[in-house]
PDB file of C-alpha atoms in Angstrom:
ATOM      1  CA  ASP A 810      -0.383   6.589  22.005  1.00 59.00           C
ATOM      2  CA  ALA A 811       0.713   4.610  18.892  1.00 70.00           C
ATOM      3  CA  ASP A 812       4.322   4.416  18.231  1.00 93.00           C
ATOM      4  CA  VAL A 813       3.847   4.988  14.578  1.00 97.00           C
ATOM      5  CA  THR A 814       1.400   7.242  13.489  1.00 97.00           C
ATOM      6  CA  GLN A 815      -0.058   7.641  10.232  1.00 98.00           C
ATOM      7  CA  THR A 816      -2.387  10.755   8.967  1.00 97.00           C
ATOM      8  CA  PRO A 817      -4.736  10.650   7.290  1.00 97.00           C
ATOM      9  CA  ARG A 818      -5.985   7.546   8.265  1.00 97.00           C
ATOM     10  CA  ASN A 819      -8.288   7.571   4.849  1.00 97.00           C
ATOM     11  CA  ARG A 820      -8.331  10.023   2.109  1.00 97.00           C
ATOM     12  CA  ILE A 821     -10.282  10.261  -0.844  1.00 97.00           C
ATOM     13  CA  THR A 822      -8.682  12.355  -3.690  1.00 97.00           C
ATOM     14  CA  LYS A 823      -9.279  12.962  -7.599  1.00 97.00           C
ATOM     15  CA  THR A 824      -7.132  12.083 -10.472  1.00 98.00           C
ATOM     16  CA  GLY A 825      -4.393  14.356 -10.953  1.00 97.00           C
ATOM     17  CA  LYS A 826      -4.162  16.043  -7.484  1.00 97.00           C
ATOM     18  CA  ARG A 827      -1.251  16.019  -5.534  1.00 97.00           C
ATOM     19  CA  ILE A 828      -1.532  14.404  -1.751  1.00 97.00           C
ATOM     20  CA  MET A 829       0.846  13.832   0.951  1.00 98.00           C
ATOM     21  CA  LEU A 830       0.520  10.819   3.401  1.00 98.00           C
ATOM     22  CA  GLU A 831       2.643  11.601   6.618  1.00 98.00           C
ATOM     23  CA  CYS A 832       4.290   9.113   9.120  1.00 98.00           C
ATOM     24  CA  SER A 833       5.628  10.176  12.548  1.00 98.00           C
ATOM     25  CA  GLN A 834       7.386   7.804  15.181  1.00 97.00           C
ATOM     26  CA  THR A 835       8.155   7.738  18.549  1.00 96.00           C
ATOM     27  CA  LYS A 836      10.542   4.573  18.740  1.00 95.00           C
ATOM     28  CA  GLY A 837      13.591   6.549  18.085  1.00 94.00           C
ATOM     29  CA  HIS A 838      14.444   4.331  15.278  1.00 94.00           C
ATOM     30  CA  ASP A 839      16.688   5.238  12.184  1.00 94.00           C
ATOM     31  CA  ARG A 840      15.248   3.407   9.639  1.00 95.00           C
ATOM     32  CA  MET A 841      11.919   4.186   8.064  1.00 97.00           C
ATOM     33  CA  TYR A 842       9.860   2.548   4.949  1.00 97.00           C
ATOM     34  CA  TRP A 843       6.780   3.123   2.994  1.00 98.00           C
ATOM     35  CA  TYR A 844       5.005   0.201   1.885  1.00 98.00           C
ATOM     36  CA  ARG A 845       1.955  -0.330  -0.276  1.00 98.00           C
ATOM     37  CA  GLN A 846      -0.682  -3.289   0.334  1.00 97.00           C
ATOM     38  CA  ASP A 847      -3.034  -4.314  -2.629  1.00 95.00           C
ATOM     39  CA  PRO A 848      -5.201  -7.266  -2.383  1.00 91.00           C
ATOM     40  CA  GLY A 849      -3.509 -10.314  -3.633  1.00 89.00           C
ATOM     41  CA  LEU A 850      -0.230  -8.944  -3.688  1.00 92.00           C
ATOM     42  CA  GLY A 851       0.897  -8.233  -0.132  1.00 94.00           C
ATOM     43  CA  LEU A 852       3.002  -5.374   0.860  1.00 96.00           C
ATOM     44  CA  ARG A 853       5.590  -3.743  -1.623  1.00 96.00           C
ATOM     45  CA  LEU A 854       8.240  -1.608  -0.770  1.00 96.00           C
ATOM     46  CA  ILE A 855       8.011   2.143  -1.966  1.00 97.00           C
ATOM     47  CA  TYR A 856      10.763   3.827  -0.646  1.00 97.00           C
ATOM     48  CA  TYR A 857      13.054   3.601   2.594  1.00 96.00           C
ATOM     49  CA  SER A 858      15.399   5.789   4.374  1.00 96.00           C
ATOM     50  CA  PHE A 859      18.066   4.600   6.713  1.00 94.00           C
ATOM     51  CA  ASP A 860      18.925   8.134   8.425  1.00 93.00           C
ATOM     52  CA  VAL A 861      17.796  11.702   7.758  1.00 93.00           C
ATOM     53  CA  LYS A 862      20.147  12.358   4.837  1.00 93.00           C
ATOM     54  CA  ASP A 863      19.122   9.001   3.153  1.00 95.00           C
ATOM     55  CA  ILE A 864      16.555   8.294   0.618  1.00 96.00           C
ATOM     56  CA  ASN A 865      16.518   5.088  -1.423  1.00 96.00           C
ATOM     57  CA  LYS A 866      13.901   3.501  -4.000  1.00 96.00           C
ATOM     58  CA  GLY A 867      12.171   0.374  -3.470  1.00 95.00           C
ATOM     59  CA  GLU A 868      10.194  -1.860  -5.588  1.00 93.00           C
ATOM     60  CA  ILE A 869       7.476   0.233  -6.826  1.00 96.00           C
ATOM     61  CA  SER A 870       8.972   3.917  -6.606  1.00 96.00           C
ATOM     62  CA  ASP A 871       7.619   5.333  -9.798  1.00 96.00           C
ATOM     63  CA  GLY A 872       4.639   7.984  -9.265  1.00 96.00           C
ATOM     64  CA  TYR A 873       5.709   8.764  -5.602  1.00 98.00           C
ATOM     65  CA  SER A 874       8.267  10.677  -3.809  1.00 97.00           C
ATOM     66  CA  VAL A 875       9.394  10.860  -0.351  1.00 98.00           C
ATOM     67  CA  SER A 876      10.735  13.319   2.050  1.00 97.00           C
ATOM     68  CA  ARG A 877      12.535  12.687   5.111  1.00 97.00           C
ATOM     69  CA  GLN A 878      11.988  15.639   7.630  1.00 93.00           C
ATOM     70  CA  ALA A 879      13.219  14.647  10.702  1.00 95.00           C
ATOM     71  CA  GLN A 880      14.290  11.155  12.400  1.00 95.00           C
ATOM     72  CA  ALA A 881      10.849  10.817  13.461  1.00 97.00           C
ATOM     73  CA  LYS A 882       8.955  11.979  10.313  1.00 97.00           C
ATOM     74  CA  PHE A 883       8.983  10.323   6.727  1.00 98.00           C
ATOM     75  CA  SER A 884       5.929  11.451   4.340  1.00 98.00           C
ATOM     76  CA  LEU A 885       4.905   9.922   1.173  1.00 98.00           C
ATOM     77  CA  SER A 886       3.748  12.193  -1.908  1.00 98.00           C
ATOM     78  CA  LEU A 887       1.654  11.491  -4.831  1.00 97.00           C
ATOM     79  CA  GLU A 888       2.770  14.247  -7.188  1.00 92.00           C
ATOM     80  CA  SER A 889      -0.323  13.364  -9.585  1.00 96.00           C
ATOM     81  CA  ALA A 890      -2.626  10.686  -8.277  1.00 97.00           C
ATOM     82  CA  ILE A 891      -3.941   7.908 -10.597  1.00 97.00           C
ATOM     83  CA  PRO A 892      -6.728   5.399  -9.967  1.00 97.00           C
ATOM     84  CA  ASN A 893      -4.241   2.536  -9.705  1.00 96.00           C
ATOM     85  CA  GLN A 894      -2.517   4.172  -6.754  1.00 98.00           C
ATOM     86  CA  THR A 895      -5.668   3.441  -4.818  1.00 98.00           C
ATOM     87  CA  ALA A 896      -4.400   0.895  -2.131  1.00 98.00           C
ATOM     88  CA  LEU A 897      -3.760   0.612   1.576  1.00 98.00           C
ATOM     89  CA  TYR A 898      -0.313   2.647   2.334  1.00 98.00           C
ATOM     90  CA  PHE A 899       1.892   1.600   5.427  1.00 98.00           C
ATOM     91  CA  CYS A 900       4.678   3.423   6.951  1.00 98.00           C
ATOM     92  CA  ALA A 901       7.023   1.258   9.028  1.00 97.00           C
ATOM     93  CA  THR A 902      10.153   1.631  11.461  1.00 96.00           C
ATOM     94  CA  SER A 903      13.248  -0.556  12.600  1.00 94.00           C
ATOM     95  CA  ALA A 904      16.236  -0.312  14.357  1.00 90.00           C
ATOM     96  CA  LYS A 905      19.429  -0.910  12.921  1.00 87.00           C
ATOM     97  CA  ASP A 906      20.595  -4.368  13.069  1.00 82.00           C
ATOM     98  CA  LYS A 907      17.211  -5.289  14.778  1.00 82.00           C
ATOM     99  CA  GLU A 908      14.704  -8.184  13.610  1.00 84.00           C
ATOM    100  CA  GLN A 909      11.404  -6.214  14.217  1.00 91.00           C
ATOM    101  CA  ALA A 910       9.594  -4.054  11.802  1.00 94.00           C
ATOM    102  CA  PHE A 911       6.927  -1.743  13.295  1.00 96.00           C
ATOM    103  CA  PHE A 912       4.039  -0.752  11.207  1.00 97.00           C
ATOM    104  CA  GLY A 913       1.637   2.164  11.572  1.00 97.00           C
ATOM    105  CA  GLN A 914      -2.241   1.499  11.323  1.00 96.00           C
ATOM    106  CA  GLY A 915      -2.221   2.195   7.491  1.00 97.00           C
ATOM    107  CA  THR A 916      -4.021   5.231   5.508  1.00 98.00           C
ATOM    108  CA  ARG A 917      -6.441   3.979   2.990  1.00 98.00           C
ATOM    109  CA  LEU A 918      -6.363   6.208  -0.238  1.00 98.00           C
ATOM    110  CA  THR A 919      -8.898   6.046  -2.973  1.00 98.00           C
ATOM    111  CA  VAL A 920      -8.110   8.025  -6.065  1.00 98.00           C
ATOM    112  CA  VAL A 921     -11.352   8.456  -8.163  1.00 97.00           C
TER     113      VAL A 921
ATOM    114  CA  GLN B1051       8.345 -11.114 -10.515  1.00 61.00           C
ATOM    115  CA  GLN B1052       7.199 -12.317  -7.038  1.00 69.00           C
ATOM    116  CA  GLN B1053      10.438 -12.942  -4.928  1.00 90.00           C
ATOM    117  CA  VAL B1054       8.327 -14.682  -2.019  1.00 95.00           C
ATOM    118  CA  LYS B1055       5.536 -16.846  -3.210  1.00 96.00           C
ATOM    119  CA  GLN B1056       2.968 -17.773  -0.623  1.00 97.00           C
ATOM    120  CA  SER B1057       0.001 -20.157  -0.525  1.00 97.00           C
ATOM    121  CA  PRO B1058      -2.783 -20.567  -0.160  1.00 97.00           C
ATOM    122  CA  GLN B1059      -4.235 -17.382  -0.729  1.00 96.00           C
ATOM    123  CA  SER B1060      -7.223 -18.313   2.030  1.00 97.00           C
ATOM    124  CA  LEU B1061      -7.634 -21.000   4.453  1.00 97.00           C
ATOM    125  CA  ILE B1062     -10.548 -22.154   6.669  1.00 98.00           C
ATOM    126  CA  VAL B1063     -10.297 -24.738   9.481  1.00 98.00           C
ATOM    127  CA  GLN B1064     -12.131 -25.516  12.645  1.00 98.00           C
ATOM    128  CA  LYS B1065     -10.974 -24.701  16.113  1.00 97.00           C
ATOM    129  CA  GLY B1066      -8.213 -26.891  17.148  1.00 97.00           C
ATOM    130  CA  GLY B1067      -7.196 -27.588  13.733  1.00 97.00           C
ATOM    131  CA  ILE B1068      -3.535 -26.935  12.535  1.00 97.00           C
ATOM    132  CA  PRO B1069      -3.489 -24.683   9.491  1.00 98.00           C
ATOM    133  CA  ILE B1070      -0.045 -24.752   7.620  1.00 98.00           C
ATOM    134  CA  ILE B1071       0.842 -21.631   5.264  1.00 98.00           C
ATOM    135  CA  ASN B1072       3.724 -22.279   2.773  1.00 98.00           C
ATOM    136  CA  CYS B1073       6.290 -19.957   1.158  1.00 98.00           C
ATOM    137  CA  ALA B1074       9.230 -20.329  -1.328  1.00 98.00           C
ATOM    138  CA  TYR B1075      11.624 -17.869  -2.080  1.00 97.00           C
ATOM    139  CA  GLU B1076      14.022 -17.312  -4.858  1.00 93.00           C
ATOM    140  CA  ASN B1077      16.773 -15.243  -3.521  1.00 93.00           C
ATOM    141  CA  THR B1078      19.370 -17.329  -1.961  1.00 93.00           C
ATOM    142  CA  ALA B1079      20.822 -14.194  -0.261  1.00 93.00           C
ATOM    143  CA  PHE B1080      17.908 -14.018   1.976  1.00 94.00           C
ATOM    144  CA  ASP B1081      18.839 -15.051   5.477  1.00 93.00           C
ATOM    145  CA  TYR B1082      15.962 -13.688   7.613  1.00 95.00           C
ATOM    146  CA  PHE B1083      12.667 -15.207   7.443  1.00 96.00           C
ATOM    147  CA  PRO B1084       9.994 -13.441   9.561  1.00 96.00           C
ATOM    148  CA  TRP B1085       6.011 -13.702   9.787  1.00 98.00           C
ATOM    149  CA  TYR B1086       3.602 -11.074  10.190  1.00 97.00           C
ATOM    150  CA  GLN B1087       0.040 -11.215  11.465  1.00 98.00           C
ATOM    151  CA  GLN B1088      -2.368  -8.668  10.440  1.00 98.00           C
ATOM    152  CA  PHE B1089      -5.890  -7.897  12.026  1.00 97.00           C
ATOM    153  CA  PRO B1090      -8.583  -5.930  10.104  1.00 94.00           C
ATOM    154  CA  GLY B1091      -7.804  -2.061  10.262  1.00 93.00           C
ATOM    155  CA  LYS B1092      -4.289  -2.550  12.139  1.00 95.00           C
ATOM    156  CA  GLY B1093      -0.855  -2.873  10.500  1.00 96.00           C
ATOM    157  CA  PRO B1094       1.160  -6.140  10.385  1.00 97.00           C
ATOM    158  CA  ALA B1095       2.651  -7.071  13.204  1.00 97.00           C
ATOM    159  CA  LEU B1096       5.822  -9.650  13.923  1.00 96.00           C
ATOM    160  CA  LEU B1097       4.358 -13.233  14.789  1.00 97.00           C
ATOM    161  CA  ILE B1098       7.790 -15.326  14.680  1.00 96.00           C
ATOM    162  CA  ALA B1099      10.497 -15.255  12.690  1.00 95.00           C
ATOM    163  CA  ILE B1100      13.634 -17.837  11.562  1.00 95.00           C
ATOM    164  CA  ARG B1101      17.430 -17.604  10.369  1.00 93.00           C
ATOM    165  CA  PRO B1102      18.492 -20.338   7.878  1.00 91.00           C
ATOM    166  CA  ASP B1103      20.671 -21.795  10.641  1.00 91.00           C
ATOM    167  CA  VAL B1104      17.988 -23.776  11.860  1.00 93.00           C
ATOM    168  CA  SER B1105      15.311 -25.813  10.710  1.00 95.00           C
ATOM    169  CA  GLU B1106      12.553 -25.303  13.082  1.00 97.00           C
ATOM    170  CA  LYS B1107      11.420 -22.597  15.519  1.00 97.00           C
ATOM    171  CA  LYS B1108       8.571 -22.686  18.253  1.00 97.00           C
ATOM    172  CA  GLU B1109       7.124 -19.674  20.050  1.00 96.00           C
ATOM    173  CA  GLY B1110       4.042 -20.687  21.810  1.00 97.00           C
ATOM    174  CA  ARG B1111       1.491 -22.320  19.458  1.00 98.00           C
ATOM    175  CA  PHE B1112       3.334 -20.924  16.394  1.00 98.00           C
ATOM    176  CA  THR B1113       6.125 -22.827  14.642  1.00 98.00           C
ATOM    177  CA  ILE B1114       8.188 -22.159  11.453  1.00 97.00           C
ATOM    178  CA  SER B1115       9.781 -24.934   9.762  1.00 97.00           C
ATOM    179  CA  PHE B1116      12.536 -23.996   7.350  1.00 97.00           C
ATOM    180  CA  ASN B1117      13.947 -26.073   4.535  1.00 96.00           C
ATOM    181  CA  LYS B1118      17.083 -24.510   3.099  1.00 94.00           C
ATOM    182  CA  SER B1119      17.809 -26.534   0.283  1.00 94.00           C
ATOM    183  CA  ALA B1120      14.123 -26.534  -1.165  1.00 96.00           C
ATOM    184  CA  LYS B1121      14.236 -22.924  -0.319  1.00 96.00           C
ATOM    185  CA  GLN B1122      10.986 -22.993   1.357  1.00 97.00           C
ATOM    186  CA  PHE B1123       9.656 -22.276   5.030  1.00 98.00           C
ATOM    187  CA  SER B1124       6.129 -22.832   6.485  1.00 98.00           C
ATOM    188  CA  LEU B1125       4.246 -21.645   9.305  1.00 98.00           C
ATOM    189  CA  HIS B1126       1.983 -24.040  11.654  1.00 98.00           C
ATOM    190  CA  ILE B1127      -0.331 -22.822  14.170  1.00 98.00           C
ATOM    191  CA  MET B1128      -0.936 -25.589  16.609  1.00 97.00           C
ATOM    192  CA  ASP B1129      -4.450 -25.573  18.549  1.00 97.00           C
ATOM    193  CA  SER B1130      -5.894 -23.008  16.301  1.00 97.00           C
ATOM    194  CA  GLN B1131      -8.469 -20.707  17.936  1.00 97.00           C
ATOM    195  CA  PRO B1132     -10.908 -17.889  16.476  1.00 97.00           C
ATOM    196  CA  GLY B1133      -8.681 -15.130  18.027  1.00 97.00           C
ATOM    197  CA  ASP B1134      -6.018 -16.333  15.215  1.00 98.00           C
ATOM    198  CA  SER B1135      -8.306 -15.374  12.394  1.00 98.00           C
ATOM    199  CA  ALA B1136      -6.235 -12.681  10.871  1.00 98.00           C
ATOM    200  CA  THR B1137      -4.034 -12.461   7.401  1.00 98.00           C
ATOM    201  CA  TYR B1138      -0.479 -13.508   7.592  1.00 98.00           C
ATOM    202  CA  PHE B1139       2.515 -12.525   5.646  1.00 98.00           C
ATOM    203  CA  CYS B1140       5.735 -14.464   5.340  1.00 98.00           C
ATOM    204  CA  ALA B1141       8.769 -12.375   4.494  1.00 97.00           C
ATOM    205  CA  ALA B1142      12.346 -12.349   3.683  1.00 96.00           C
ATOM    206  CA  SER B1143      15.312  -9.964   4.000  1.00 93.00           C
ATOM    207  CA  ARG B1144      19.187  -9.812   3.670  1.00 90.00           C
ATOM    208  CA  GLY B1145      21.188  -8.785   6.610  1.00 83.00           C
ATOM    209  CA  GLY B1146      19.471 -10.743   8.998  1.00 77.00           C
ATOM    210  CA  THR B1147      17.124  -7.809   9.864  1.00 81.00           C
ATOM    211  CA  ALA B1148      14.046  -6.281   9.190  1.00 80.00           C
ATOM    212  CA  SER B1149      15.411  -3.733   6.761  1.00 83.00           C
ATOM    213  CA  LYS B1150      13.958  -3.806   3.549  1.00 88.00           C
ATOM    214  CA  LEU B1151      11.418  -6.874   4.078  1.00 93.00           C
ATOM    215  CA  THR B1152      10.149  -8.815   0.936  1.00 95.00           C
ATOM    216  CA  PHE B1153       6.528 -10.019   1.706  1.00 96.00           C
ATOM    217  CA  GLY B1154       4.532 -12.875   0.146  1.00 96.00           C
ATOM    218  CA  THR B1155       1.131 -12.217  -1.239  1.00 96.00           C
ATOM    219  CA  GLY B1156      -0.643 -12.890   2.307  1.00 97.00           C
ATOM    220  CA  THR B1157      -3.122 -15.727   3.355  1.00 98.00           C
ATOM    221  CA  ARG B1158      -6.346 -15.003   4.996  1.00 97.00           C
ATOM    222  CA  LEU B1159      -7.345 -17.520   7.725  1.00 98.00           C
ATOM    223  CA  GLN B1160     -10.474 -17.988   9.338  1.00 98.00           C
ATOM    224  CA  VAL B1161     -10.875 -20.357  12.334  1.00 98.00           C
ATOM    225  CA  THR B1162     -14.451 -21.342  13.157  1.00 97.00           C
ATOM    226  CA  LEU B1163     -16.078 -22.597  16.091  1.00 93.00           C
TER     227      LEU B1163
END
């Protein structure tokens, strides 16, 4: 089983719809992240959380919101999806004071 | 504003060649510089990382060279193999950990036979 699991893996949604991407981890890490990957732009940080009560905006948080339901769960919501939110989304985790981030397999989101 | 600039965007080398991927950063507060490797359909995975107190780090066939004064670092892959074909991302962060990584734009490497 994957240590960082994202659901769904693929999703097509219509403009204006609300959509939630979910992430769960079994690594026991406190820190969780949502990144967005676009061709030619690399990965950009959307939101991050250092513990259950901590939520922080990243580089590109406009149009997104998150919820940290438990240490192991971190979800990303698009309240009203728009086509330029079409991208590959990655959840990641890391432990405090550790060097390695662990990524899920990604969710490919298409907004039509 | 790209805080970590990466080049080239794509690279094709023959088996046994030594591809080199370069990155440059702006923020002098960065103190941790990892490279991540991503295969199609997978998430990025840590490959190798360096801190600015050393100029070079080797792990197997992978080497990072770091130039603090120039604010540049690069990845060299010795004796490249077709299995090294992947997208490589450089990254940087503050505080010496994987928290809040700032990524480069990625380099798609193809190693041909």
